[in-house]
PDB file of C-alpha atoms in Angstrom:
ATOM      1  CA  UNK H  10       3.178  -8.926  -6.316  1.00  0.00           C
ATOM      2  CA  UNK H  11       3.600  -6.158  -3.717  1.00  0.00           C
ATOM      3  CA  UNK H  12       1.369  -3.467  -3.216  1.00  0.00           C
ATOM      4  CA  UNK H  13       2.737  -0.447  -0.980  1.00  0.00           C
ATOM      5  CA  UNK H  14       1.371   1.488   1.521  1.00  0.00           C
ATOM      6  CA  UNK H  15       2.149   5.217   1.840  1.00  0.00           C
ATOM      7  CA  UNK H  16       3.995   4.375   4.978  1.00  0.00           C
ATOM      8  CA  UNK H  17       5.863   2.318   3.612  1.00  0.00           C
ATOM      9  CA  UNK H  18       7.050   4.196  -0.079  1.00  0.00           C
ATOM     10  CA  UNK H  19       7.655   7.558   2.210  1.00  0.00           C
ATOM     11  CA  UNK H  20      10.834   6.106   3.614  1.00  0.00           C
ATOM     12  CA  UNK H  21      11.852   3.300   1.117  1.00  0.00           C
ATOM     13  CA  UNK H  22      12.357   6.553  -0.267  1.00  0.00           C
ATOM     14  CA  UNK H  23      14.938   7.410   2.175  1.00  0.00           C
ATOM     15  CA  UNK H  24      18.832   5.959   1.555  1.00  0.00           C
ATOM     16  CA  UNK H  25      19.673   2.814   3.692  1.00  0.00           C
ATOM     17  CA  UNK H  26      16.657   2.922   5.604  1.00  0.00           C
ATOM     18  CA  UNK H  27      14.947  -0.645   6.298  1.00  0.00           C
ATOM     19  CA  UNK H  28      12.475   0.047   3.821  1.00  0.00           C
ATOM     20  CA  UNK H  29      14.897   1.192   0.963  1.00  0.00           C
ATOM     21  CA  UNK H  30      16.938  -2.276   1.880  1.00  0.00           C
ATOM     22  CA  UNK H  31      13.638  -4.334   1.402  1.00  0.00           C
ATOM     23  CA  UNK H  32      12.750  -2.865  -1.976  1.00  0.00           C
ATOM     24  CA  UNK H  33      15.775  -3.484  -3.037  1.00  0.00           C
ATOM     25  CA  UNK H  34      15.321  -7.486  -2.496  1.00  0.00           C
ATOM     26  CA  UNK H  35      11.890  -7.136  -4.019  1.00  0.00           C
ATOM     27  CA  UNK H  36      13.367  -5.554  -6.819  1.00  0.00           C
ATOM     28  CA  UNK H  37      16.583  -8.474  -6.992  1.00  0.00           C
ATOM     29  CA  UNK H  38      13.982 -11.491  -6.660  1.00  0.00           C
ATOM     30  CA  UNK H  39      11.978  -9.750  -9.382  1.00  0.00           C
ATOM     31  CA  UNK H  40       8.815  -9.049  -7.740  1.00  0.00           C
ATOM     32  CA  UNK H  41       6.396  -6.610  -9.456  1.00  0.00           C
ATOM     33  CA  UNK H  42       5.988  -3.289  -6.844  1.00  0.00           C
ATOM     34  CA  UNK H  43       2.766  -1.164  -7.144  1.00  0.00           C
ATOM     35  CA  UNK H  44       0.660   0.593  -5.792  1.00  0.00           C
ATOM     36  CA  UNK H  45      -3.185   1.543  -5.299  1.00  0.00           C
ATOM     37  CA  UNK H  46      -4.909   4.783  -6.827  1.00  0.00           C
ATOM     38  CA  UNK H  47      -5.704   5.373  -3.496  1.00  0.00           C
ATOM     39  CA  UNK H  48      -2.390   4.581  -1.909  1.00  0.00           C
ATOM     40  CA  UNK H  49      -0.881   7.066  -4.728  1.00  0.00           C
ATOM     41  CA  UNK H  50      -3.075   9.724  -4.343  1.00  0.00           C
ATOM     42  CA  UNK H  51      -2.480  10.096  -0.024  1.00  0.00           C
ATOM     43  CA  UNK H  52       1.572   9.693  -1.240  1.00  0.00           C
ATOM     44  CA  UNK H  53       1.014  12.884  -3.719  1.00  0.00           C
ATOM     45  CA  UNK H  54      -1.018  14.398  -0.797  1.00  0.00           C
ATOM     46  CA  UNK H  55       3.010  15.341   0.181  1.00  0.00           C
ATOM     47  CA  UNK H  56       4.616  16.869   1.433  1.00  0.00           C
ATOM     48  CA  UNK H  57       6.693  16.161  -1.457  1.00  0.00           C
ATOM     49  CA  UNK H  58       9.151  17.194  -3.745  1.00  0.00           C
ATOM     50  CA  UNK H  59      10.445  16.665  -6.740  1.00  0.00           C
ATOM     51  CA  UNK H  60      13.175  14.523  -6.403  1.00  0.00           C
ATOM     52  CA  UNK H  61      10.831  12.180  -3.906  1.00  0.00           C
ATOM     53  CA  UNK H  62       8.338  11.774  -6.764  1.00  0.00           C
ATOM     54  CA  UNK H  63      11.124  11.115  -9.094  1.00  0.00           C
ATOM     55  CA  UNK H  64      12.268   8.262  -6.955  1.00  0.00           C
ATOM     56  CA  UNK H  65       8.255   6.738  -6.082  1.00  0.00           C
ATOM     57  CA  UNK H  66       8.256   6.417 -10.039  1.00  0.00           C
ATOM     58  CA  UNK H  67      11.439   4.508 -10.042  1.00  0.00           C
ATOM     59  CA  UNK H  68      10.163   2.070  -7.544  1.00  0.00           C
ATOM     60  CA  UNK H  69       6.610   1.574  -8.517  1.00  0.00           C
ATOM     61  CA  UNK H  70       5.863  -0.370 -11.773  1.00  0.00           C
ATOM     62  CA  UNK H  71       2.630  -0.449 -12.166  1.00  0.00           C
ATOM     63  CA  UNK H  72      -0.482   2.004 -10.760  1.00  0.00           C
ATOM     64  CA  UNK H  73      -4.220   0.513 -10.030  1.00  0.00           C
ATOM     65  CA  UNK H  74      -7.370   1.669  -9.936  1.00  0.00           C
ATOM     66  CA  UNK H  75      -9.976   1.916  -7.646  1.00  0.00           C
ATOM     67  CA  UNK H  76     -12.082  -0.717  -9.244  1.00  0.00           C
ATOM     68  CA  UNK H  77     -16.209  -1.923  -8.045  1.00  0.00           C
ATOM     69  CA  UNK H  78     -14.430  -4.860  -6.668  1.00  0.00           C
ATOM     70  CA  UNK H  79     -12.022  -2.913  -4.654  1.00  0.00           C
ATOM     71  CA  UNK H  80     -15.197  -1.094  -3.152  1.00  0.00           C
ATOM     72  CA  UNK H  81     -17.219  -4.059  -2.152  1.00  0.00           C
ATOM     73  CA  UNK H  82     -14.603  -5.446  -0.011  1.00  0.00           C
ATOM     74  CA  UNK H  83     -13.503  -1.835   1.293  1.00  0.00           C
ATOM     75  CA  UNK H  84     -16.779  -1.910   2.399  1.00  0.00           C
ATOM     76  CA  UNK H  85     -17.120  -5.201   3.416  1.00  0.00           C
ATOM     77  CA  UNK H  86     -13.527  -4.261   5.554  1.00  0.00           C
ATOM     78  CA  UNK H  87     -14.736  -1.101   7.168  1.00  0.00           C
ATOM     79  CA  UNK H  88     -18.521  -2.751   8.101  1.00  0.00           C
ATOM     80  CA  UNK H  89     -16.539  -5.769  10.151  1.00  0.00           C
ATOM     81  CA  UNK H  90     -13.858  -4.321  11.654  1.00  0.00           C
ATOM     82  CA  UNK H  91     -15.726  -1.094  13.653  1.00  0.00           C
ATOM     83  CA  UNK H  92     -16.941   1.153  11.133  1.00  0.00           C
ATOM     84  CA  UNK H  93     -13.808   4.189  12.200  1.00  0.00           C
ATOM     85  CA  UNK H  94     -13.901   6.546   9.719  1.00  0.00           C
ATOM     86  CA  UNK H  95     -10.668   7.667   9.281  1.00  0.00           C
ATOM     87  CA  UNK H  96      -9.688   3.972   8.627  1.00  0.00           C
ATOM     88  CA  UNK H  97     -11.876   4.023   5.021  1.00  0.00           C
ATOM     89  CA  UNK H  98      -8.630   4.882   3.031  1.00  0.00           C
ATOM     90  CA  UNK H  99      -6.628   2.174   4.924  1.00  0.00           C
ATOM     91  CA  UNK H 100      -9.702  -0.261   4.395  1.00  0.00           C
ATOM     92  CA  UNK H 101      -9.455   0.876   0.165  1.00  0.00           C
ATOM     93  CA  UNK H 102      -5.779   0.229   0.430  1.00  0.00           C
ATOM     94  CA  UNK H 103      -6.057  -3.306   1.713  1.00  0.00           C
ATOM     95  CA  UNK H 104      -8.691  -3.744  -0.240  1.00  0.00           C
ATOM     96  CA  UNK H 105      -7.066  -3.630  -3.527  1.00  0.00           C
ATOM     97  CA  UNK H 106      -4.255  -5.889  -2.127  1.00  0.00           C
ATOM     98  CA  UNK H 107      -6.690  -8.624  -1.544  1.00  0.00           C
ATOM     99  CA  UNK H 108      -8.506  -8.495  -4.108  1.00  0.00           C
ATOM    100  CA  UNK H 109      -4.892  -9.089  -6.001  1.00  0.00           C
ATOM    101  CA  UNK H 110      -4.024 -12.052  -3.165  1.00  0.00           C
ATOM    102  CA  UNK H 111      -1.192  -9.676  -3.229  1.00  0.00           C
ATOM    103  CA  UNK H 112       1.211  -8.594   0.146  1.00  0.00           C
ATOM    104  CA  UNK H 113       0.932  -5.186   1.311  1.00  0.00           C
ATOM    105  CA  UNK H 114       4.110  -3.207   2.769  1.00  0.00           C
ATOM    106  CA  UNK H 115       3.107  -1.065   5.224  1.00  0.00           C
ATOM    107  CA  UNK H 116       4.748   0.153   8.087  1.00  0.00           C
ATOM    108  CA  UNK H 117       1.333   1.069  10.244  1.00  0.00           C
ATOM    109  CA  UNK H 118       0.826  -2.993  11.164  1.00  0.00           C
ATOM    110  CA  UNK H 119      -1.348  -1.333  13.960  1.00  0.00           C
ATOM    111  CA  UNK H 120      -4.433  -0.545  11.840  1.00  0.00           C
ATOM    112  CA  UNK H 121      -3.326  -2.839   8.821  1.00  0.00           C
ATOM    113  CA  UNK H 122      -3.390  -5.632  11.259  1.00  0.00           C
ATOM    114  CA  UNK H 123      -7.211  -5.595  12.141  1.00  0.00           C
ATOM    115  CA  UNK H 124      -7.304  -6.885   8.206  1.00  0.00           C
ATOM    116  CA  UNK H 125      -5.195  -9.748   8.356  1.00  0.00           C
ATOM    117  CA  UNK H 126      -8.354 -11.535   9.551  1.00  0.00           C
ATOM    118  CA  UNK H 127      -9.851 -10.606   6.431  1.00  0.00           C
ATOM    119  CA  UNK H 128      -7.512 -12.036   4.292  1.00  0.00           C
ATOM    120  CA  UNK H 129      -4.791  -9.239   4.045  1.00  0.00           C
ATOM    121  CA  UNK H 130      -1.337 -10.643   3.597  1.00  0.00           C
ATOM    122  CA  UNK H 131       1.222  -8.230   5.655  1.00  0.00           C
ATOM    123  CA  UNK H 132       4.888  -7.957   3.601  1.00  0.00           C
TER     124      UNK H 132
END
């Protein structure tokens, strides 16, 4: 299973890019591509139009939800790694990707990384 990151749908999006190429090979080996409530909600945050959100819904298979679970190690994330606030969305995102022993594709391996730790897998 694959989660995805904002970062990462916005330009898997995009024709040819790296991204695009690496769904693609998800897709081929038949891994299952979702994404979090909270992941999905920053991508709808847009800008975005139609023909982008057509495309996320081709890629995505399957959309979680922000469970109890999902909070306690959010929280658990945020309290250990230096308590940033604007990191608490990237903390729910990896969240939900551990708690699924699932990768996350992200392309922002700068504040992803500080989770890896933590048990975040990195696609």
């Amino acid at each position: 299973m694959i989660h995805l990151d904002t970062s990462f749908l916005i330009p898997a999006l995009i024709p040819d890019t790296q991204q695009d190429w690496q769904v693609r090979n998800w897709v081929s080996e038949s891994e299952t591509i979702v994404i979090s409530a909270v992941a999905w909600a920053e991508f709808l945050c847009g800008p975005l139009s139609q023909s982008d959100l057509n495309a996320a819904l081709q890629i995505v298979e399957r959309y979680l939800e922000f469970t109890t679970e999902h909070a306690a190690i959010a929280a658990r994330l945020f309290n250990t790694t230096g308590r940033r606030r604007r990191m608490m969305v990237d903390c729910m995102i990896a969240a939900a990707a551990i708690a699924d022993d699932a990768l996350l594709a992200t392309t922002n391996t700068d504040d992803f990384g500080r989770f890896t730790e933590h048990g975040l897998l990195l696609a």
